[in-house]
CSV table of C-alpha atoms in Angstrom, one decimal:
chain,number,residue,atom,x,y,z
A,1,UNK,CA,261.0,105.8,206.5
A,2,UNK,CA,263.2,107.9,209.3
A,3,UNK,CA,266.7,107.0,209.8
A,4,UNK,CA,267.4,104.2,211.8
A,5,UNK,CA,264.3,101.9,210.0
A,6,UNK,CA,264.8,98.1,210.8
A,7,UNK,CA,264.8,95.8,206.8
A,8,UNK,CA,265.0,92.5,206.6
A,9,UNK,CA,265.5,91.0,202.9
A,10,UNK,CA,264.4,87.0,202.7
A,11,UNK,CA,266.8,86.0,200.6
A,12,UNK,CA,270.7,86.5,199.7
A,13,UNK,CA,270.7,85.8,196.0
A,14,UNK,CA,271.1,88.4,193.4
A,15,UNK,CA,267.4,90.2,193.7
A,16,UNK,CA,268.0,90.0,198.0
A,17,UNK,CA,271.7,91.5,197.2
A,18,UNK,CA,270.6,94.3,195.0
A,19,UNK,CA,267.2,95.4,197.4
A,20,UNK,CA,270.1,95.1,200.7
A,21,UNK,CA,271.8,97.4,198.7
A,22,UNK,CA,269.0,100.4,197.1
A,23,UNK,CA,267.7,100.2,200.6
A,24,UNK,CA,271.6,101.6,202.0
A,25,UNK,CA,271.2,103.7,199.0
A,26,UNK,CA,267.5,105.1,200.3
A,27,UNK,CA,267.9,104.6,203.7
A,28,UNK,CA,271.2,105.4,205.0
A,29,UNK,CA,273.9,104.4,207.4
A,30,UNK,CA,272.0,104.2,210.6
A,31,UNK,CA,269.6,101.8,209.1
A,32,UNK,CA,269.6,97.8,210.0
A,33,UNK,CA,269.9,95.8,207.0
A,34,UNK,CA,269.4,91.8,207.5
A,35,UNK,CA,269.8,89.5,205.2
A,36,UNK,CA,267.8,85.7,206.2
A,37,UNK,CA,269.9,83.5,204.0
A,38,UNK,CA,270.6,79.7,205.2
A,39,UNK,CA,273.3,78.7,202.4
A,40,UNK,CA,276.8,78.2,202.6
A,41,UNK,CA,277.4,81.7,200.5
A,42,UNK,CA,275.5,84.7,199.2
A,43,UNK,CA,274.4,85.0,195.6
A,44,UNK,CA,272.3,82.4,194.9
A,45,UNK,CA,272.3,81.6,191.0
A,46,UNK,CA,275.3,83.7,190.8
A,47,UNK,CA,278.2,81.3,191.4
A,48,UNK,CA,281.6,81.4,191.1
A,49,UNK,CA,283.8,78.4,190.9
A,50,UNK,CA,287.1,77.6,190.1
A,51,UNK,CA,287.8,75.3,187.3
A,52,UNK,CA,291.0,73.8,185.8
A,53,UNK,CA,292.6,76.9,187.7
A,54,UNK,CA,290.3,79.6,185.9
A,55,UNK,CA,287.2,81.4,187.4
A,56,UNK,CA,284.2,80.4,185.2
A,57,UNK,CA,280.2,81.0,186.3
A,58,UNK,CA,278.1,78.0,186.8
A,59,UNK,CA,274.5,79.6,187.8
A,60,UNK,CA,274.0,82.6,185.6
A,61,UNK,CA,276.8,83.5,183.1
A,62,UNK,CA,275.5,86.5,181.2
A,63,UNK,CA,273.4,89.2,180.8
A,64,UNK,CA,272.0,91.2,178.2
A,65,UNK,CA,274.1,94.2,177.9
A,66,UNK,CA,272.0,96.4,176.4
A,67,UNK,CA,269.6,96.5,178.6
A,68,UNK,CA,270.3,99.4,181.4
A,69,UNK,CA,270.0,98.2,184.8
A,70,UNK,CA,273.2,95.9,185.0
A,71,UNK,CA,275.7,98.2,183.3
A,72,UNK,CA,274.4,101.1,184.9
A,73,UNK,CA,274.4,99.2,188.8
A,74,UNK,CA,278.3,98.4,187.4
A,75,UNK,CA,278.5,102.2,187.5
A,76,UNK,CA,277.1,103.0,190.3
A,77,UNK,CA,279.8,100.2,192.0
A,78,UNK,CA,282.6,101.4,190.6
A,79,UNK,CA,282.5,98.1,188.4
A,80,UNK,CA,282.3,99.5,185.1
A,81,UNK,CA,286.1,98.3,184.2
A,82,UNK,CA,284.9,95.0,184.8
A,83,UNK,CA,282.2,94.7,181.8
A,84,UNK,CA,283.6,92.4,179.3
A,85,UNK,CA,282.1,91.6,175.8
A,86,UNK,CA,282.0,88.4,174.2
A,87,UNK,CA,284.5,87.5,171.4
A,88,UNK,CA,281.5,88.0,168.4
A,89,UNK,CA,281.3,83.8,168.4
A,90,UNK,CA,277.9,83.0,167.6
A,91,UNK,CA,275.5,79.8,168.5
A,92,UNK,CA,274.9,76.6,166.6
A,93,UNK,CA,271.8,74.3,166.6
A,94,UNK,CA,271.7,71.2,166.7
A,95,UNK,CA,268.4,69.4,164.9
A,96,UNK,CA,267.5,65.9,163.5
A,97,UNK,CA,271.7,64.8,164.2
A,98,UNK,CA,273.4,68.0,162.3
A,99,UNK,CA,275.1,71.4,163.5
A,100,UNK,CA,273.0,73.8,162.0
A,101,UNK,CA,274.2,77.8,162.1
A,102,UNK,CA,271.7,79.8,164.6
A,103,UNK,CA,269.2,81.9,162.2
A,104,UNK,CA,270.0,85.6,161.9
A,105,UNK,CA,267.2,88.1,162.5
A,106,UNK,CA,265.1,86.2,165.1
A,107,UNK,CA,262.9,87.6,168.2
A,108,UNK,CA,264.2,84.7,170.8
A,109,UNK,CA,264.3,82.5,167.4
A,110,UNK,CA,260.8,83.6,166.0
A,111,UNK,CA,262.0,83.9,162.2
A,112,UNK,CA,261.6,87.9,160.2
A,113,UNK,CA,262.8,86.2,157.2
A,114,UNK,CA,262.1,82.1,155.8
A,115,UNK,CA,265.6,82.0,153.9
A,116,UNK,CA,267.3,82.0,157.1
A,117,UNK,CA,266.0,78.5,158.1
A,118,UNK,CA,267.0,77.3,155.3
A,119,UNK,CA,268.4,73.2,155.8
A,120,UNK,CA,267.3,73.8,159.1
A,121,UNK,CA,263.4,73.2,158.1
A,122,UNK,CA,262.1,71.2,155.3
A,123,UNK,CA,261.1,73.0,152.4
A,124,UNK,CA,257.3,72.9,152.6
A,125,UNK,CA,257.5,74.6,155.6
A,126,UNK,CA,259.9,77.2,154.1
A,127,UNK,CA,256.4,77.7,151.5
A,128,UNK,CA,254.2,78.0,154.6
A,129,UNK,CA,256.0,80.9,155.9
A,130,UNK,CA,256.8,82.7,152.7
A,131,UNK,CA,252.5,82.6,152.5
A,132,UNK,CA,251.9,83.5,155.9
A,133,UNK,CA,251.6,87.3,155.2
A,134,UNK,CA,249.0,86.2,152.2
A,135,UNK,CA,246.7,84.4,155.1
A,136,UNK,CA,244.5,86.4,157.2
A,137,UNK,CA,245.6,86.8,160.9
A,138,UNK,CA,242.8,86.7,163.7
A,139,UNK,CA,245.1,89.0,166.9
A,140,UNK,CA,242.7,90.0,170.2
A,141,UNK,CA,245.0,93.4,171.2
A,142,UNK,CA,246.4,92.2,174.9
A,143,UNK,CA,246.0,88.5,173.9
A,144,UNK,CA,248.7,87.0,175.1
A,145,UNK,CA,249.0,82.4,173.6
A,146,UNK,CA,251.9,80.0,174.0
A,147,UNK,CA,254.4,81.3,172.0
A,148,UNK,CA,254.6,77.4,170.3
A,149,UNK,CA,250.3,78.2,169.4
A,150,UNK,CA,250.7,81.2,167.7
A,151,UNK,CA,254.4,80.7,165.7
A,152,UNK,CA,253.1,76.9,164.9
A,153,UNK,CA,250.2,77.8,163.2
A,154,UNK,CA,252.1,80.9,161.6
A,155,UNK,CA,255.2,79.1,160.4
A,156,UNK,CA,255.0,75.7,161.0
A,157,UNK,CA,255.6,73.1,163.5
A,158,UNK,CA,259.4,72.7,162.7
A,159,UNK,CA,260.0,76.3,163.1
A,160,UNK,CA,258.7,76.1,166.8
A,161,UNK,CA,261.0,73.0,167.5
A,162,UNK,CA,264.2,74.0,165.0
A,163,UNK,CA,264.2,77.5,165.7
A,164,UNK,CA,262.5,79.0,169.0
A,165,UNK,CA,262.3,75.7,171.3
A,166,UNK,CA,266.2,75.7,171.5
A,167,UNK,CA,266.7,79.5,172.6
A,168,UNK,CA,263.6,79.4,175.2
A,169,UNK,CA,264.9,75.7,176.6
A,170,UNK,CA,268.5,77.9,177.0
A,171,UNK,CA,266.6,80.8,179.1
A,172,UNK,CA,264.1,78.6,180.9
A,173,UNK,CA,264.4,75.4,180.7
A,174,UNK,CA,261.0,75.1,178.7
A,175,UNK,CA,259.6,75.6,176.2
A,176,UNK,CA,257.6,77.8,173.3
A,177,UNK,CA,254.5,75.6,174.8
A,178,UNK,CA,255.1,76.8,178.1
A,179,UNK,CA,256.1,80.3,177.6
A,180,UNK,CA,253.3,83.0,176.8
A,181,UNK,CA,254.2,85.6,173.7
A,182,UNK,CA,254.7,88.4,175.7
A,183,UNK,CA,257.0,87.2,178.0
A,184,UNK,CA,259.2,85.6,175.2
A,185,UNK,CA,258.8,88.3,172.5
A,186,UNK,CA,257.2,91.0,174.1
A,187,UNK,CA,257.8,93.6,171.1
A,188,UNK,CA,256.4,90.9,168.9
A,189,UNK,CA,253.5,91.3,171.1
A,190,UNK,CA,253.6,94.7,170.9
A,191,UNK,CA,253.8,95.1,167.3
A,192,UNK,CA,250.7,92.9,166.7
A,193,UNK,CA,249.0,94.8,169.1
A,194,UNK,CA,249.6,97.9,167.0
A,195,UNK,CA,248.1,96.6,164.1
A,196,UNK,CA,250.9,94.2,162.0
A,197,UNK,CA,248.8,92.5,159.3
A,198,UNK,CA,250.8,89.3,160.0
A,199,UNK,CA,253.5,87.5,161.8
A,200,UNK,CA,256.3,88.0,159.5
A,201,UNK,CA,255.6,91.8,159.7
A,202,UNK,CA,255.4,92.2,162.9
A,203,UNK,CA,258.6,90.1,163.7
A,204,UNK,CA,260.3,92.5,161.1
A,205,UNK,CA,258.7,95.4,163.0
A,206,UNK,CA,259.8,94.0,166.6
A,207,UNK,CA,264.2,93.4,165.4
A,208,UNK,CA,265.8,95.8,167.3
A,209,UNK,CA,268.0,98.4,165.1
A,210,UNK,CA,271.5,97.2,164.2
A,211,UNK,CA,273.9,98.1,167.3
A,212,UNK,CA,277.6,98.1,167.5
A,213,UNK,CA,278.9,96.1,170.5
A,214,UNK,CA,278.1,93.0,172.2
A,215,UNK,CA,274.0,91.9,172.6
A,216,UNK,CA,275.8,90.1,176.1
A,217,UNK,CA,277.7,91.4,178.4
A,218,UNK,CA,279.6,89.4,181.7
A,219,UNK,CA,282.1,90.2,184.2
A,220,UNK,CA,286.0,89.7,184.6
A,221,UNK,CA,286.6,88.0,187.4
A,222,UNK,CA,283.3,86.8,187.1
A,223,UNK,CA,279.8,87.4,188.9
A,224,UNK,CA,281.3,87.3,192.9
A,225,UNK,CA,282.5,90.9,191.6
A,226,UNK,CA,279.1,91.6,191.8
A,227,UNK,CA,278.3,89.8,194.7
A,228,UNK,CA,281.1,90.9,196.6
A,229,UNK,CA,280.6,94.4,196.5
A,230,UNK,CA,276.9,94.2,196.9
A,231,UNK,CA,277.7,93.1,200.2
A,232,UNK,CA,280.4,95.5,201.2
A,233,UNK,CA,278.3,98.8,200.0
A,234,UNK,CA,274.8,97.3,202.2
A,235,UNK,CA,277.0,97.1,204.8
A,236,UNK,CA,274.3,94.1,205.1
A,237,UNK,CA,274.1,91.7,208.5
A,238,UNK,CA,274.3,88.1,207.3
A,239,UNK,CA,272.1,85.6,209.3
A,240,UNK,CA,272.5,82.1,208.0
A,241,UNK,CA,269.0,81.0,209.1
A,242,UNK,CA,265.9,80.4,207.1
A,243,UNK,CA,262.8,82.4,207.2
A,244,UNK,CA,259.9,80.1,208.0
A,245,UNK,CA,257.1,83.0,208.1
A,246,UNK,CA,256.0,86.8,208.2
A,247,UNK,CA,253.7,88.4,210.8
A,248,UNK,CA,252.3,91.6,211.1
A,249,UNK,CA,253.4,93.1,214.5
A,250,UNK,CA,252.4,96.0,216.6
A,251,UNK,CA,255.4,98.0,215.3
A,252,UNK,CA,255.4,96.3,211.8
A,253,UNK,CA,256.7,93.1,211.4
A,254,UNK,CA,258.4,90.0,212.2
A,255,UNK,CA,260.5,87.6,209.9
A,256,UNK,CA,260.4,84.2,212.0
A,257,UNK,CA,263.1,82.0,211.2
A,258,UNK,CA,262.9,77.8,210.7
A,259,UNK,CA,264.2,77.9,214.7
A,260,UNK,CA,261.4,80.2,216.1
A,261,UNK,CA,263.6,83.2,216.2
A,262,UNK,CA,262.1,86.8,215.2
A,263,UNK,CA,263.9,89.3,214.0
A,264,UNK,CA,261.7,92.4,213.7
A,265,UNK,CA,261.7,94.6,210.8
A,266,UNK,CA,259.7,98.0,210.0
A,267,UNK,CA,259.5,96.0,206.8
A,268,UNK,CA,260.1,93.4,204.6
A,269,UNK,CA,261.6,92.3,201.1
A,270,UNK,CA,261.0,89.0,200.5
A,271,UNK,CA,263.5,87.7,197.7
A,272,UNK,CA,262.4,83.8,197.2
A,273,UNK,CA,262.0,81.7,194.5
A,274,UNK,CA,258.2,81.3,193.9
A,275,UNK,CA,258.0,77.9,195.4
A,276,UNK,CA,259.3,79.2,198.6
A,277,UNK,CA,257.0,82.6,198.8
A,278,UNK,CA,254.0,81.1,199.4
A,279,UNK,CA,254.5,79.6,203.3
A,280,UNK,CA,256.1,82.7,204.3
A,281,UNK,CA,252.6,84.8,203.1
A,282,UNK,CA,250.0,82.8,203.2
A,283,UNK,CA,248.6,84.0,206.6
A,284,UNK,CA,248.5,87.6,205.6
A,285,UNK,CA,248.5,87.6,201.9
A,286,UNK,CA,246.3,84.1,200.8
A,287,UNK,CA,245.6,85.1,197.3
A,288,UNK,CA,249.1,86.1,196.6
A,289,UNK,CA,250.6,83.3,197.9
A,290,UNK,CA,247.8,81.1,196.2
A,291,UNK,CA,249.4,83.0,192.8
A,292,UNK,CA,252.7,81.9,193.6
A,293,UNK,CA,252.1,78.6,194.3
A,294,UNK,CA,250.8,78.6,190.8
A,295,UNK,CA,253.7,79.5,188.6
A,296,UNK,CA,255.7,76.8,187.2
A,297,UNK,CA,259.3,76.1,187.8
A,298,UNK,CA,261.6,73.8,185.9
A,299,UNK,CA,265.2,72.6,187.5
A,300,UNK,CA,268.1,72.0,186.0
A,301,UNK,CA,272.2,70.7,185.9
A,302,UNK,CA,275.2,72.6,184.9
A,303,UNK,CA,278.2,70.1,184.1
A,304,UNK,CA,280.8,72.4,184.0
A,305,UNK,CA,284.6,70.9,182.2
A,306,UNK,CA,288.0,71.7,181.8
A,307,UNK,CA,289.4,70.6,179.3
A,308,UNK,CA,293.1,70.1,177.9
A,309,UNK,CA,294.2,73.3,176.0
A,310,UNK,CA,293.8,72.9,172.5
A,311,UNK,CA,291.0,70.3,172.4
A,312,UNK,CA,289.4,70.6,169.1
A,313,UNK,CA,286.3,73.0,169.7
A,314,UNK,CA,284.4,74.6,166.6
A,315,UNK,CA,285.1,78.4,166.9
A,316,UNK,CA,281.3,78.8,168.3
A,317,UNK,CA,279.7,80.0,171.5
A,318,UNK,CA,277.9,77.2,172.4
A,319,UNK,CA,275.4,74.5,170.9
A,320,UNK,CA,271.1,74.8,171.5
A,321,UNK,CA,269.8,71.3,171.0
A,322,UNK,CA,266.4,71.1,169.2
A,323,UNK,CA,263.6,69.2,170.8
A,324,UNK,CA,264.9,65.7,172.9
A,325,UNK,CA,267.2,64.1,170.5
A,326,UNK,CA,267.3,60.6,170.8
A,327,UNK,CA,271.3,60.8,170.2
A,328,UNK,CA,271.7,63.4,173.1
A,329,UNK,CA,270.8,64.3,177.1
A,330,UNK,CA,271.8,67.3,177.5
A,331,UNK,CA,270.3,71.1,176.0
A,332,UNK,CA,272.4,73.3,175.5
A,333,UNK,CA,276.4,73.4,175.4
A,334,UNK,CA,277.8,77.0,176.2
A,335,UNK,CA,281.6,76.9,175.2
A,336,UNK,CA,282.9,79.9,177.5
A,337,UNK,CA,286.8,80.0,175.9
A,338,UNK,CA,285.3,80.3,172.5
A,339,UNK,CA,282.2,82.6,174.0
A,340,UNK,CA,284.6,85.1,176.2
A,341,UNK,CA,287.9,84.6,175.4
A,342,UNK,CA,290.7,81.7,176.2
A,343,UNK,CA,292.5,82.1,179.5
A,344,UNK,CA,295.1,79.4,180.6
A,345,UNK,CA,295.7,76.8,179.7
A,346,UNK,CA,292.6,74.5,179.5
A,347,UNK,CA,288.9,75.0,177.5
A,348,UNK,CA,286.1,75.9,179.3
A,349,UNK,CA,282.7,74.4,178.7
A,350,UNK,CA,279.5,73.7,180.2
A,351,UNK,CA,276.5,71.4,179.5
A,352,UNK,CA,272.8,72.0,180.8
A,353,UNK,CA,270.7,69.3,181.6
A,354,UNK,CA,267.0,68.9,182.6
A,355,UNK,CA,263.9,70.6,180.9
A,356,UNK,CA,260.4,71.6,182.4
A,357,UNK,CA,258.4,68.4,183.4
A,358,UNK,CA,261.3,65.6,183.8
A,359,UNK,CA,263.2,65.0,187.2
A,360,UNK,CA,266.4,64.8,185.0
A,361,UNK,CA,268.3,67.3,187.5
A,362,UNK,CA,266.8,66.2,190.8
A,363,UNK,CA,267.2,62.0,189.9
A,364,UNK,CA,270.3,62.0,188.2
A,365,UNK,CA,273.6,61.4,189.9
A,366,UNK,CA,276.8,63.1,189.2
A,367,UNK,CA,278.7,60.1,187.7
A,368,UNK,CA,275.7,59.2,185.1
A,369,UNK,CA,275.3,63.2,184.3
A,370,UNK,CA,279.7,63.3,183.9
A,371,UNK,CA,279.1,60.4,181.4
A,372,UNK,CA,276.3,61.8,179.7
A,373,UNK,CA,278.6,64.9,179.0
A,374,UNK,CA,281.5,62.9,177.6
A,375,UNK,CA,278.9,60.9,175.4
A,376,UNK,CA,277.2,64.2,174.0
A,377,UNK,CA,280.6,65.8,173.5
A,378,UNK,CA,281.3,63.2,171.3
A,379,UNK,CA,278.3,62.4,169.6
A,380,UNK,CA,278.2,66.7,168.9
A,381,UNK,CA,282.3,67.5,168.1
A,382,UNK,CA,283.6,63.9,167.4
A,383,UNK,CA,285.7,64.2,170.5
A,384,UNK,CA,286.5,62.0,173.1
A,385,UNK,CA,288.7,63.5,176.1
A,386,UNK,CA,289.5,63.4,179.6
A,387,UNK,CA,288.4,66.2,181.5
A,388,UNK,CA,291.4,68.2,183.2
A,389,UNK,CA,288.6,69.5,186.4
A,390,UNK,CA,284.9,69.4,186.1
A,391,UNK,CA,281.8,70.3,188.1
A,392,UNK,CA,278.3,69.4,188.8
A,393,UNK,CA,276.0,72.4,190.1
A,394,UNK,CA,272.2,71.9,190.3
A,395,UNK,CA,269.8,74.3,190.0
A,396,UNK,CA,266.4,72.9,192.0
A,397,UNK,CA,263.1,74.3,191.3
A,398,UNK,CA,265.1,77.9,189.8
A,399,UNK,CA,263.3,78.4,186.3
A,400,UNK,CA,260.4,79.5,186.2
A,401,UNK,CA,258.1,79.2,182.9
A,402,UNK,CA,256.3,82.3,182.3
A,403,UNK,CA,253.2,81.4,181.1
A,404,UNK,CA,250.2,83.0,178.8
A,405,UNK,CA,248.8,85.3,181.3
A,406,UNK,CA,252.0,85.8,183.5
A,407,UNK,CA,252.2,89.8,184.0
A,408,UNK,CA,248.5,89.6,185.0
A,409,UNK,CA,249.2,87.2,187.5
A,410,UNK,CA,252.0,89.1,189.2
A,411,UNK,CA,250.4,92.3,188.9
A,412,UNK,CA,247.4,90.4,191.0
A,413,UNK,CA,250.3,89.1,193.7
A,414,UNK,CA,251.8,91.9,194.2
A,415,UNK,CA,248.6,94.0,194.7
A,416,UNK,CA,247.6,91.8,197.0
A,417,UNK,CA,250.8,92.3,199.1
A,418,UNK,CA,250.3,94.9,202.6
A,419,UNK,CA,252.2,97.7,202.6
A,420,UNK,CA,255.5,97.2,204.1
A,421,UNK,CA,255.8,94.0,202.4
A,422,UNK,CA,257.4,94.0,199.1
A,423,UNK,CA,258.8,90.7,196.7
A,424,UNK,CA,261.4,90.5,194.4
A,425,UNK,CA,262.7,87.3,192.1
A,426,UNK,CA,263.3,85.7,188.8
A,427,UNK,CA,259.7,84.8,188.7
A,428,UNK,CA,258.3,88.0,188.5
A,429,UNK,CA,259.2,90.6,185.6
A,430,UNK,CA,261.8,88.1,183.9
A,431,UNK,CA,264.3,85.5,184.7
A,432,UNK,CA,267.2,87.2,183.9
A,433,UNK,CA,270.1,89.0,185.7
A,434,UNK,CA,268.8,93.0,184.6
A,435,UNK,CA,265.4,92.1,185.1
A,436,UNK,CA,265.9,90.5,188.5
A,437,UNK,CA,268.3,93.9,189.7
A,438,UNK,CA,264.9,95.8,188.3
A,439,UNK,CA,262.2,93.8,190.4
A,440,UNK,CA,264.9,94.5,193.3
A,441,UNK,CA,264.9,98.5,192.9
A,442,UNK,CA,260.9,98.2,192.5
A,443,UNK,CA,260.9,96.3,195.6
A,444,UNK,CA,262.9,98.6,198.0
A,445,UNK,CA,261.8,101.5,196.5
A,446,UNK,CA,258.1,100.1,197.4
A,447,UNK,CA,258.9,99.8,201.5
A,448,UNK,CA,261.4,102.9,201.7
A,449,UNK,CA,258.2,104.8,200.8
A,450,UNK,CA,255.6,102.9,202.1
């Protein structure tokens, strides 16, 4: 592409932010860089608020540190200062109305060793998986089930709703039924495919090697570090519109906006959520938007609380609910002064509600969700407390469930994509942060050399 190239990236959020800003990298200073974004802000599930006085996240709030894209993007910005660890304060569970400690030595909560589930699943099924290396394993190399068929009939039912349920409702909002193997536990995967005589050995085989340091990593300041100086080094034109469709043009193409505006491009990222992808394509790419429309999305709530300094908090990182407790609403409690460190003078916590297939976070207003919190605090710590500040954020439509099957699919959509024309997003090569800033350096890599 020769200086001066037109790019327009569909999409502010953090995949949109991080193609704006390889494509500066690639492209240079005399290139025009648009961003078609029609919210109040940039970053999309990276958000900033202020609560009780203190910055806290209430989209994204993590990422996992050792991977490389994030810390080494933080580099690149000048940002590296800004990596923070967390405090070392691990998860609980909570199954059939007890806090239970989070099992060491999982893959996303698939057990390596029975005695770590121990109170947390019944003793029968503690025999089940001591056995399960004894039984003879049936494995298809590339086969990819529901992580809840293959780890149920392994181990057990309860380990699928005690153990792995709670961390893959935490990542997206679903479940081990709704989440294939090799998008959950891809190493698991991998391991089987090289010939691991069972589950419990290949689980063993997948458990990454002891590593000093923090598994997560976050920012000081929070993520609008990131944002902010994503935007400053794109040098990036902001137009608060939304894309309603792509066209192939003469001179390459046109992004036309929800007012009938083009704005003309020599080509395009498109950084949607795959619910949105598939109107903007479907005239020049059918079967990839047809792929989209296909993928699964689950929404959620984030109820975000101040409270008084000094409330009585166990010295944890958060709670993962098991299954839909009667006695609860919400899934998952993330206590950020315990998870990065207390600053102020208030504790910081917040509550996720809404899991793949109910309309909890589209239905539910903000008063019954603000109750709901105070009642699960209670019915989980005993406590019962005015909040100093709180927040309600919701998250339509942004989780999507990777299925069995998933990097087939999206190796299909993007083949199917023209040159020119290249997608980034949570929904492709995983939902979180390092992933997404991977998909985006795929993507503008793909149209800078197109």
């Amino acid at each position: 592409m020769t200086a001066g190239a037109r790019y327009c990236v569909v999409g502010g959020g953090i995949s949109g932010l991080v193609a704006a800003y390889r494509l500066r990298v690639s492209a240079g200073p005399d290139a025009s860089i648009t961003v078609l974004d029609p919210a109040d802000r940039l970053g999309g599930i990276l958000r900033t608020d202020r609560l009780g006085g203190q910055l806290i996240d209430v989209g994204a709030e993590a990422f996992v540190a050792r991977r490389p894209e994030v810390p080494a993007l933080l580099g690149e910005l000048g940002l590296s200062g800004r990596q923070i660890a967390t405090t070392g304060a691990r998860p609980l569970i909570y199954s059939e109305g007890r806090l239970h400690a989070l099992p060491a030595d999982t893959v996303n909560g698939i057990p390596s060793r029975s005695e770590t589930l121990a109170g947390l699943v019944d003793d029968a099924t503690i025999r089940w998986m001591l056995d399960e290396p004894r039984r003879p394993l049936r494995w298809r190399p590339g086969a990819d089930p529901a992580v809840a068929e293959l780890v149920g009939d392994r181990f057990g039912e309860q380990v699928v709703v005690r153990s792995v349920d709670p961390l893959l409702a935490g990542v997206y909002a679903g479940s081990a039924a709704t989440i294939g193997l090799r998008a959950a536990a891809p190493t698991v995967a991998a391991a089987l495919d090289g010939g691991a005589r069972s589950l419990t050995e290949a689980v063993r085989t997948a458990l990454p090697p002891p590593r000093p340091g923090s598994v997560f990593g976050a920012l000081d300041g929070c993520y609008q570090v990131l944002v902010d100086e994503l935007v400053r080094r794109s040098g990036l034109s902001w137009a608060q519109v939304a894309a309603a469709g792509v066209q192939r043009t003469p001179a390459g193409w046109d992004v036309v906006d929800d007012e009938g505006t083009r704005w003309p491009a020599d080509a395009v990222v498109l950084a949607v959520p795959a619910p949105r992808l598939p109107a903007l394509i479907a005239d020049i790419a059918p079967r990839s938007a047809a792929l989209a429309r296909d993928i699964p999305v689950a929404s959620a709530a984030v109820v975000a609380l101040a409270l008084p300094g000094g409330t009585p908090l166990p010295e944890q990182s958060g709670v993962l609910v098991a299954g839909r407790s009667p006695a609860l609403h919400t899934k998952a409690v993330t206590l950020s002064s315990r998870k990065w460190g207390r600053r102020g003078n208030v504790e910081l916590l917040r509550l996720s509600y809404g899991r793949f297939g109910d309309d909890v976070a589209r239905a539910t207003g903000d008063e019954d969700l603000l109750a709901w919190a105070g009642e699960d605090l209670a019915t989980l710590f005993g406590i019962t407390v005015d909040p100093v500040d709180a927040l309600v954020v919701r998250w339509i439509d942004a989780m999507p469930q990777y299925g069995p099957g998933h990097a087939d699919r999206v190796a299909e959509l993007r083949a199917g994509l023209p040159a020119g024309l290249a997608v980034a997003g949570a929904y492709l090569d995983g939902i979180g942060v390092p992933a997404c800033v991977a998909a985006a350096t795929r993507a503008a890599a793909a149209v800078v050399a197109r």
